[in-house]
PDB file of C-alpha atoms in Angstrom:
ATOM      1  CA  UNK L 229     -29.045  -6.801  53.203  1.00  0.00           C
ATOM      2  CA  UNK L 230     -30.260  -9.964  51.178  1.00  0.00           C
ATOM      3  CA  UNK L 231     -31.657  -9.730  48.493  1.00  0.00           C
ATOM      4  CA  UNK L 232     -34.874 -10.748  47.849  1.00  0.00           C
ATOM      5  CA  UNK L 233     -36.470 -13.325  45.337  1.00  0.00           C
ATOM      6  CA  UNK L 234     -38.398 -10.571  43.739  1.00  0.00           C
ATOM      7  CA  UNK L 235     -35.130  -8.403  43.065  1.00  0.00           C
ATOM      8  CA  UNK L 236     -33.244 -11.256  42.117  1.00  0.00           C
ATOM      9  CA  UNK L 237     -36.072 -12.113  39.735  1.00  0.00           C
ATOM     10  CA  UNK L 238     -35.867  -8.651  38.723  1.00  0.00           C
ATOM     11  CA  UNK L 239     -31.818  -8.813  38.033  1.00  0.00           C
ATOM     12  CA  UNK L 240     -32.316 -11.676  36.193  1.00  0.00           C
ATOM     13  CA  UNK L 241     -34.481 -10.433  33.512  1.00  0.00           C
ATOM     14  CA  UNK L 242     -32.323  -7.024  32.832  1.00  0.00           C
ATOM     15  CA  UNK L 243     -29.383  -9.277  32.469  1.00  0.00           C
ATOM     16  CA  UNK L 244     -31.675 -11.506  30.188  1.00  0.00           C
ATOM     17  CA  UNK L 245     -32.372  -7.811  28.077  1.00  0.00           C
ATOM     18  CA  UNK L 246     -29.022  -6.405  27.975  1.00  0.00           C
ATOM     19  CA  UNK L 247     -27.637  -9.732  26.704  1.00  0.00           C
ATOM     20  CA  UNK L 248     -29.695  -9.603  23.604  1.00  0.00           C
ATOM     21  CA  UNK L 249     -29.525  -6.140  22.864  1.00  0.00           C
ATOM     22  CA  UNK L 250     -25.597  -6.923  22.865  1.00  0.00           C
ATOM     23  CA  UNK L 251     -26.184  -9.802  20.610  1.00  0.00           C
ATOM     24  CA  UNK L 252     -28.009  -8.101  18.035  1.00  0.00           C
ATOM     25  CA  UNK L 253     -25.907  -4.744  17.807  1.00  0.00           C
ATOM     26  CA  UNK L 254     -22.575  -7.178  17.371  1.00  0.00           C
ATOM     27  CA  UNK L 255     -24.910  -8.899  14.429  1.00  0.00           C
ATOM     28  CA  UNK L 256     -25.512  -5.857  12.991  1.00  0.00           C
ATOM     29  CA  UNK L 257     -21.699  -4.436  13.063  1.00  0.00           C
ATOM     30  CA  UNK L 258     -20.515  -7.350  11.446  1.00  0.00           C
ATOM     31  CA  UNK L 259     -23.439  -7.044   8.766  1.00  0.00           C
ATOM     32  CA  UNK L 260     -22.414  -3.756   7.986  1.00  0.00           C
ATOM     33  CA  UNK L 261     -18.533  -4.811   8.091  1.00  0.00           C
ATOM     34  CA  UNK L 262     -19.170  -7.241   5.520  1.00  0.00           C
ATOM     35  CA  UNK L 263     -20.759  -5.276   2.926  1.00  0.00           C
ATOM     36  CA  UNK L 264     -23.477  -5.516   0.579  1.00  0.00           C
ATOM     37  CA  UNK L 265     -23.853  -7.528  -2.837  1.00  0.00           C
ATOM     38  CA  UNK L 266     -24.389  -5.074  -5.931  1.00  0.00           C
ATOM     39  CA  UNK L 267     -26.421  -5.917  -9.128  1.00  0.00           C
ATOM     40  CA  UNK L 268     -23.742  -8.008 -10.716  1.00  0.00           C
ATOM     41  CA  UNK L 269     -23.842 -10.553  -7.143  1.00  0.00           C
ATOM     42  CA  UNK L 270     -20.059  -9.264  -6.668  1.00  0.00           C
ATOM     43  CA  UNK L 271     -19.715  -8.532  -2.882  1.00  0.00           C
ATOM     44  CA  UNK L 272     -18.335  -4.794  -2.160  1.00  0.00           C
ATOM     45  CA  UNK L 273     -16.718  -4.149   0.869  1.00  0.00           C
ATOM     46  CA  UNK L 274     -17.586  -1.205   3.012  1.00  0.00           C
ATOM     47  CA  UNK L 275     -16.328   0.428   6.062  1.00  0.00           C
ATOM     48  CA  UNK L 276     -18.940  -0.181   9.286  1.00  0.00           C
ATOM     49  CA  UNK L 277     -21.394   2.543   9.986  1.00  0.00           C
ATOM     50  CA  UNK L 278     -20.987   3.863  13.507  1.00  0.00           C
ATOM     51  CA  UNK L 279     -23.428   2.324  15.875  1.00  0.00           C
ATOM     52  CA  UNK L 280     -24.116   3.475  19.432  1.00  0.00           C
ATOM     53  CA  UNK L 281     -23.447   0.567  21.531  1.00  0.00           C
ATOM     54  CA  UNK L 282     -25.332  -0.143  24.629  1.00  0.00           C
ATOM     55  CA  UNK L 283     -24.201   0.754  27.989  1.00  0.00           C
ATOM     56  CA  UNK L 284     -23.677  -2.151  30.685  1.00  0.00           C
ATOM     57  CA  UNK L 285     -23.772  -0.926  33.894  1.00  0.00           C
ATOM     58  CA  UNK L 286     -22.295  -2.877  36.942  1.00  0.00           C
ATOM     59  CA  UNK L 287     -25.782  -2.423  38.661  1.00  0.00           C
ATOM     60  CA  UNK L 288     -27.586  -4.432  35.937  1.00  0.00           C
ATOM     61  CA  UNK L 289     -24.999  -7.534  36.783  1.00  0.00           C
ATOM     62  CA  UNK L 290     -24.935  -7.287  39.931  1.00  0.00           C
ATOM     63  CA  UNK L 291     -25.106 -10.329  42.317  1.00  0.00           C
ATOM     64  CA  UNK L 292     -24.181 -12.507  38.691  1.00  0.00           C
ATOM     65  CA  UNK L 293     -21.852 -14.965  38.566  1.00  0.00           C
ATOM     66  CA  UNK L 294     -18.040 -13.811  36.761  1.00  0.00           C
ATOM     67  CA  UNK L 295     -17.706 -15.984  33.744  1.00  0.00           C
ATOM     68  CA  UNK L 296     -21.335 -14.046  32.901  1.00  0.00           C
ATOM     69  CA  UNK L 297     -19.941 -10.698  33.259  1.00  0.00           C
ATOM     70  CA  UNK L 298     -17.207 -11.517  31.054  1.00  0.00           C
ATOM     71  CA  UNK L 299     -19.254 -13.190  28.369  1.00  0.00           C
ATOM     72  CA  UNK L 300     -21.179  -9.382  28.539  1.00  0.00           C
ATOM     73  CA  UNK L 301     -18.576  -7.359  28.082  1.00  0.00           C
ATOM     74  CA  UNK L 302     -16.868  -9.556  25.399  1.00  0.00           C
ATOM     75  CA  UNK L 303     -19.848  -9.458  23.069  1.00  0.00           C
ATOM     76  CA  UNK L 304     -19.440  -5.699  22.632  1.00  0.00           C
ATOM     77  CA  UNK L 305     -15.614  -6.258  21.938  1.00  0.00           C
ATOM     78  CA  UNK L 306     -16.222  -8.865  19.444  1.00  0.00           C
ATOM     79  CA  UNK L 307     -18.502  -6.687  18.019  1.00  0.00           C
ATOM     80  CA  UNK L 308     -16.720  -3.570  17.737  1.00  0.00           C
ATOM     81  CA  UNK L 309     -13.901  -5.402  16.596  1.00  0.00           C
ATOM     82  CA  UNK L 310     -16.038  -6.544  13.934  1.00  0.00           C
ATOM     83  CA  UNK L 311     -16.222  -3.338  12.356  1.00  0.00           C
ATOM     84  CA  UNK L 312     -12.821  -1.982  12.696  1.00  0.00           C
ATOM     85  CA  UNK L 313     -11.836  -5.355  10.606  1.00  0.00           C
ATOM     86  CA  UNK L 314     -14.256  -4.038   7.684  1.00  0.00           C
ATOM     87  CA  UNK L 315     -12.890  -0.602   7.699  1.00  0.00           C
ATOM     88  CA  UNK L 316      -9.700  -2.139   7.029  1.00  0.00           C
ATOM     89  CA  UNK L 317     -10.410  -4.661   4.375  1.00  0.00           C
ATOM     90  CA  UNK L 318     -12.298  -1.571   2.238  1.00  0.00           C
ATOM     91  CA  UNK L 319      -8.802   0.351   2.932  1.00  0.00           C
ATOM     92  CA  UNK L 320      -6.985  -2.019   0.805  1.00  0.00           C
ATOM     93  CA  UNK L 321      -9.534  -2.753  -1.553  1.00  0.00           C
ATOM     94  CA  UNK L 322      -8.847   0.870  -2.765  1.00  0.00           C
ATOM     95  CA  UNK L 323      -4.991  -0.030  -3.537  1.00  0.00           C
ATOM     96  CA  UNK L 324      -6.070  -3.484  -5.331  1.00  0.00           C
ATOM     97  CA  UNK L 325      -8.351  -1.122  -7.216  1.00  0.00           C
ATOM     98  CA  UNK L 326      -6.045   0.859  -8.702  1.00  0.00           C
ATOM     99  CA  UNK L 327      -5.365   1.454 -11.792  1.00  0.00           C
ATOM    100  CA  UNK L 328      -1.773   1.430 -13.704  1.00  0.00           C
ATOM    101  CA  UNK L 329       0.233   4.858 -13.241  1.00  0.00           C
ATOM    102  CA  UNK L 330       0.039   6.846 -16.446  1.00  0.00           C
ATOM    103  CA  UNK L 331       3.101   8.836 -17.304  1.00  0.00           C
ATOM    104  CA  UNK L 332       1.079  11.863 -18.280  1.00  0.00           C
ATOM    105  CA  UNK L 333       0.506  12.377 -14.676  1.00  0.00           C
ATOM    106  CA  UNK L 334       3.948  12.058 -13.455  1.00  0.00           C
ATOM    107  CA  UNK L 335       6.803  13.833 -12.821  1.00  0.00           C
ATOM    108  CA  UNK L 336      10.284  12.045 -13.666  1.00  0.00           C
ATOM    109  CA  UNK L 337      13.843  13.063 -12.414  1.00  0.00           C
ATOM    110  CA  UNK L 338      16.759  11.180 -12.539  1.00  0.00           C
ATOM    111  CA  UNK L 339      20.041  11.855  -9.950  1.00  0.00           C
ATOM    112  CA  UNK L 340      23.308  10.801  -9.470  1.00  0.00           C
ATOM    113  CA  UNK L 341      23.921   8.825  -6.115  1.00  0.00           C
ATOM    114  CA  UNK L 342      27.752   8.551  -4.500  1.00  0.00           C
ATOM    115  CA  UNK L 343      27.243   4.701  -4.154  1.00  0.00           C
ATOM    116  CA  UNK L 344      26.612   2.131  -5.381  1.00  0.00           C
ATOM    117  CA  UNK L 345      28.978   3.148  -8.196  1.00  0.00           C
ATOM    118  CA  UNK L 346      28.252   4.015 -11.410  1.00  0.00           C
ATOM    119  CA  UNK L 347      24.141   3.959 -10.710  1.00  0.00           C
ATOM    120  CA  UNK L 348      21.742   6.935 -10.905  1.00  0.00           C
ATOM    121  CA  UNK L 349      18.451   7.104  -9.485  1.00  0.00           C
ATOM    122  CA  UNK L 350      14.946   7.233 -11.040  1.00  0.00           C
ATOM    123  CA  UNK L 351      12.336   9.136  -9.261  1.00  0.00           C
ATOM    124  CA  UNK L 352       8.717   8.913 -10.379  1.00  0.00           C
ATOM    125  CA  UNK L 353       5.948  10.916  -8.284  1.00  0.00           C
ATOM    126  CA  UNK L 354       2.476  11.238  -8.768  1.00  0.00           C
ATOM    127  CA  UNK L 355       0.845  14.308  -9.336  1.00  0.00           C
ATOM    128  CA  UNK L 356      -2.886  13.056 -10.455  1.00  0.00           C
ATOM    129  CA  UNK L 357      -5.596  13.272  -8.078  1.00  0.00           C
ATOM    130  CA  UNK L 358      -5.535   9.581  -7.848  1.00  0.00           C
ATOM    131  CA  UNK L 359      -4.151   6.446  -6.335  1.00  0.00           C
ATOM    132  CA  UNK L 360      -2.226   4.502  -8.806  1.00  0.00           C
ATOM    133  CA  UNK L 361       0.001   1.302  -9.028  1.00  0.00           C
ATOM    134  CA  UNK L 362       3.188   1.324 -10.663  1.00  0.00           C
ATOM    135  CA  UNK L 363       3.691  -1.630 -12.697  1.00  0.00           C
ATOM    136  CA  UNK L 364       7.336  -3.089 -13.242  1.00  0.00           C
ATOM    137  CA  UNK L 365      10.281  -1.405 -14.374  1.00  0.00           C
ATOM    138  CA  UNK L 366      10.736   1.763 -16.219  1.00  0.00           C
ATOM    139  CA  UNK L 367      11.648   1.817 -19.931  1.00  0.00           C
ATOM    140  CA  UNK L 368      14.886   3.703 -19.850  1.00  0.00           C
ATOM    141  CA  UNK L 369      17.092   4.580 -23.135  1.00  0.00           C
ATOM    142  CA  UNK L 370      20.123   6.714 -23.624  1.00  0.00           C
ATOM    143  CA  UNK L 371      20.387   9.072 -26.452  1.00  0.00           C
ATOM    144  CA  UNK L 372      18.621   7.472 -29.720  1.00  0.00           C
ATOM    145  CA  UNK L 373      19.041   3.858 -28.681  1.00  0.00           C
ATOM    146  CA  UNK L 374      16.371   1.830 -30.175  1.00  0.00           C
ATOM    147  CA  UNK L 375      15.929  -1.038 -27.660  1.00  0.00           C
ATOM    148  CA  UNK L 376      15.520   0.055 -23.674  1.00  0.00           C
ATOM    149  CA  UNK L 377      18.147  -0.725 -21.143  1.00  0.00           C
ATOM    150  CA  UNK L 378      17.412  -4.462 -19.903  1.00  0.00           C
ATOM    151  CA  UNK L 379      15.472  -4.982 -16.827  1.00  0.00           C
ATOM    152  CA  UNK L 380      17.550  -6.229 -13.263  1.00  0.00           C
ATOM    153  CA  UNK L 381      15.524  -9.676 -13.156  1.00  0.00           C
ATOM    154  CA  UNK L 382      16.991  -9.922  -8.975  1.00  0.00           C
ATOM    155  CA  UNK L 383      15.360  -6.306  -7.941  1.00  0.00           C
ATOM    156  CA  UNK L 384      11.878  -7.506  -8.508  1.00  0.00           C
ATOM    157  CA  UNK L 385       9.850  -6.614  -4.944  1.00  0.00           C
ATOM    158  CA  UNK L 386       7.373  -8.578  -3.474  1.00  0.00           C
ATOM    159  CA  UNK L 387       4.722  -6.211  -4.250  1.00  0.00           C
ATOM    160  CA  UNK L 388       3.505  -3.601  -6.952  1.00  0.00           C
ATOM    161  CA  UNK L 389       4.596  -0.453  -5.685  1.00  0.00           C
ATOM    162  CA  UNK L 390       1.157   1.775  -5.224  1.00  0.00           C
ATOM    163  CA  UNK L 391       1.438   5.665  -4.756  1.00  0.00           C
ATOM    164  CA  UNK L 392      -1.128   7.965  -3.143  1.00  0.00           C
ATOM    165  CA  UNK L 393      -1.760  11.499  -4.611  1.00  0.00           C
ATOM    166  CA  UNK L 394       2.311  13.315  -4.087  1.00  0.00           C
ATOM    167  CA  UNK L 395       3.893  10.140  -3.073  1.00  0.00           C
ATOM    168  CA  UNK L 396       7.118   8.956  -4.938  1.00  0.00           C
ATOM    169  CA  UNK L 397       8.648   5.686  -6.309  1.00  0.00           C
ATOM    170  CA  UNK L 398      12.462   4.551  -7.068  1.00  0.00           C
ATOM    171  CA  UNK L 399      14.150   2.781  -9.587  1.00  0.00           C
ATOM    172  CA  UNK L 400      18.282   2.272 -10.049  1.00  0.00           C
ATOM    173  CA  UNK L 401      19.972   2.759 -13.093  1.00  0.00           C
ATOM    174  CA  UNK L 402      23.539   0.739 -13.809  1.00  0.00           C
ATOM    175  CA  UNK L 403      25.287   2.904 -15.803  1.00  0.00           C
ATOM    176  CA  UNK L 404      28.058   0.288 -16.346  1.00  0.00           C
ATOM    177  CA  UNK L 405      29.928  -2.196 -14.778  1.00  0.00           C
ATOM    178  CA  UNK L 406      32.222  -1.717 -11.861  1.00  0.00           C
ATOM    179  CA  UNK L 407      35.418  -2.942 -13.283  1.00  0.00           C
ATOM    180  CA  UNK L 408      34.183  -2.021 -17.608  1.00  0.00           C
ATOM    181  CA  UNK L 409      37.015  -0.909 -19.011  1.00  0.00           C
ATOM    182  CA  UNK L 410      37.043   2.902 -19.962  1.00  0.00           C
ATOM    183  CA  UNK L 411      37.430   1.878 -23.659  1.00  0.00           C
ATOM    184  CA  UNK L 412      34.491   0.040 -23.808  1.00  0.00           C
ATOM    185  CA  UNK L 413      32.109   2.997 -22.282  1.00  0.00           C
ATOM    186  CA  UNK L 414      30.564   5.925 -24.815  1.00  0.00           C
ATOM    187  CA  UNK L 415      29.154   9.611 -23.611  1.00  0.00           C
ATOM    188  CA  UNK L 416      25.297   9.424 -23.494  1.00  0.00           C
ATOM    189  CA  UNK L 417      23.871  12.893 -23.294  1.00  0.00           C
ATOM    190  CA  UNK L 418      19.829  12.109 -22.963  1.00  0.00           C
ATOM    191  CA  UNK L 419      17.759  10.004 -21.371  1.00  0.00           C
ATOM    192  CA  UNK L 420      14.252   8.875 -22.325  1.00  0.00           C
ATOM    193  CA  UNK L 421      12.114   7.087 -19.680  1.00  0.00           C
ATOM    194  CA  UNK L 422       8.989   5.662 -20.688  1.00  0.00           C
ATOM    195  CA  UNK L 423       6.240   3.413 -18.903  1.00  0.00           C
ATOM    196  CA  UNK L 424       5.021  -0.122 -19.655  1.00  0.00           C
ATOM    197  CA  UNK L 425       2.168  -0.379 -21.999  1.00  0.00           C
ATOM    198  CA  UNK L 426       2.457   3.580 -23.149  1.00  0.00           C
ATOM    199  CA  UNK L 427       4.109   4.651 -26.319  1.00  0.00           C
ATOM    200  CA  UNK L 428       4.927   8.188 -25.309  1.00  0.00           C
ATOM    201  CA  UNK L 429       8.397   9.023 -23.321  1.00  0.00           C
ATOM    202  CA  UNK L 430       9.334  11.315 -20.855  1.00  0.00           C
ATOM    203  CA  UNK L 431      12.955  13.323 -21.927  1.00  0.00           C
ATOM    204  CA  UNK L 432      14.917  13.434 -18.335  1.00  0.00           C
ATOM    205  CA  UNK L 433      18.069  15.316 -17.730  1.00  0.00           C
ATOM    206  CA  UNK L 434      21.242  13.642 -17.172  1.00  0.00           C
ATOM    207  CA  UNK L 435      23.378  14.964 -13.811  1.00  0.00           C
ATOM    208  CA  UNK L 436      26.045  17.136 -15.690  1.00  0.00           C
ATOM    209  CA  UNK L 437      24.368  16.707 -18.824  1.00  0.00           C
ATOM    210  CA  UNK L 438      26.362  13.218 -19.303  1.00  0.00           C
ATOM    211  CA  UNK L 439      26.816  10.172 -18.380  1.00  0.00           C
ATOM    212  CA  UNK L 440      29.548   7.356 -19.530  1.00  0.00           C
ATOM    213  CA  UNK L 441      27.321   4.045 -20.323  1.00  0.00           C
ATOM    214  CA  UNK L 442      29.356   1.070 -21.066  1.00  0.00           C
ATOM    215  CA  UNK L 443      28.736  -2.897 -20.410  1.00  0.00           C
ATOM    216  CA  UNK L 444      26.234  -4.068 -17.928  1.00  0.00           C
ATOM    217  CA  UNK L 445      23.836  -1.283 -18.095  1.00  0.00           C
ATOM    218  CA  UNK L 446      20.812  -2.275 -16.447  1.00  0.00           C
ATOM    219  CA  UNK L 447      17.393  -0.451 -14.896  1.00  0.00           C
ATOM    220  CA  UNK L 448      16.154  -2.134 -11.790  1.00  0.00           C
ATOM    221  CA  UNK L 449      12.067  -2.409 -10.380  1.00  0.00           C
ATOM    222  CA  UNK L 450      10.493   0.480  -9.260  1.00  0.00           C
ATOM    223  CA  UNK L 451      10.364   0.471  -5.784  1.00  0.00           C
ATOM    224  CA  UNK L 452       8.923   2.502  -2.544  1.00  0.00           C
ATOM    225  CA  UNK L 453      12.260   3.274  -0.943  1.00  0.00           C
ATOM    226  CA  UNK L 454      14.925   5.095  -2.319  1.00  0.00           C
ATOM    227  CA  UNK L 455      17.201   2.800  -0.420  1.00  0.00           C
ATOM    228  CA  UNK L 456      15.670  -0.344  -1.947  1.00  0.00           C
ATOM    229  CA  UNK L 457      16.102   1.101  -5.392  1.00  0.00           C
ATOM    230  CA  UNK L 458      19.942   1.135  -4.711  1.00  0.00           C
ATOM    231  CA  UNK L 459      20.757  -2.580  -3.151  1.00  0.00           C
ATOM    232  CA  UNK L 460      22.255  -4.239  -6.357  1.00  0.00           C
TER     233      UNK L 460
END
């Protein structure tokens, strides 16, 4: 049946109403996505409160032209969008935010690995309540040494390695050289692994007690991946 000029009239309008009502909830979403300035006029991000969307019903477009159906439907996209983008940009604020791993909250272990040869492995978890970032290298030294075992300048990773409450990070330990010659390489029986910026150390014990440390002992980044720890 055709429609009428009142009905169409009538279309028209509810088109008119749902349009804004989409226009002003997507405002809103990206409002909230954004965040709010605190007393200092630094911006803080914040995750988007949840917000009901209107619904748009296939009756209320009816007899409208396609591109305006579209343009409808894709304001409550962009909107909702809108917000998930926020959520995520408050996510990692949290692990720019942290602060620098403290070895009082740590746990430290140290194993041997089958290759690459003569390495061990450094494992570091965190066991504060916390996020934190660790920062570097660790500051290894065998038995009374008074200066640490040099840092592996290539292992450096793109990023600061940041651990979550339980989560772990890696760092390899040259022992020697590959081809040192056994005269040239001395028993080491401890192991003292320390953090930068912190005075204290953290005693570790050595697979089998002992190790044989010789030429070309270095201690690489820490690192997220055990596997990562051991490419050098």
């Amino acid at each position: 049946m055709p429609l009428t000029t009142a009905r169409l009239a009538h279309r028209a309008g509810t088109l008119r109403s749902v349009a804004a009502g989409l226009t002003v909830v997507a405002a809103g979403i990206t409002l909230a996505a954004c965040g709010t300035a605190d007393a200092s006029g630094v911006k803080t991000a914040g995750a988007a409160d949840s917000v009901a969307l209107p619904a748009v019903h296939e009756d209320d477009l009816g007899g409208q032209p396609d591109d305006t159906r579209q343009a409808a439907r894709g304001t409550v996209a962009g909107g909702a969008d809108a917000g998930a983008q926020g959520g995520l940009r408050a996510e990692s604020g949290i692990e720019e935010n942290a602060g620098a791993c403290r070895l009082d909250t740590m746990s430290v272990g140290v194993t041997s690995v089958p290759r690459p040869a003569n390495h061990l492995l450094l494992e570091i978890t965190n066991q504060s309540g916390v996020t934190c970032r660790l920062i570097g290298f660790p500051l290894a030294r065998f038995d009374d040494a008074r200066s640490a075992v040099p840092e592996a300048a290539d292992t450096r990773p793109q990023a600061v390695v940041t651990l979550a409450p339980g989560e772990s990070g890696y760092a390899g330990l040259t022992t020697s050289t590959a081809d040192a010659p056994a005269a040239d390489t001395h028993k080491a029986t401890g192991l003292t692994v320390s953090l930068p910026g912190e005075d204290s150390r953290r005693a570790v014990d050595l697979p089998g007690d002992s190790v044989e440390i010789g030429d070309g002992a270095e201690v690489g980044y820490w690192q997220s991946d055990a596997s990562d720890a051991l490419l050098w």
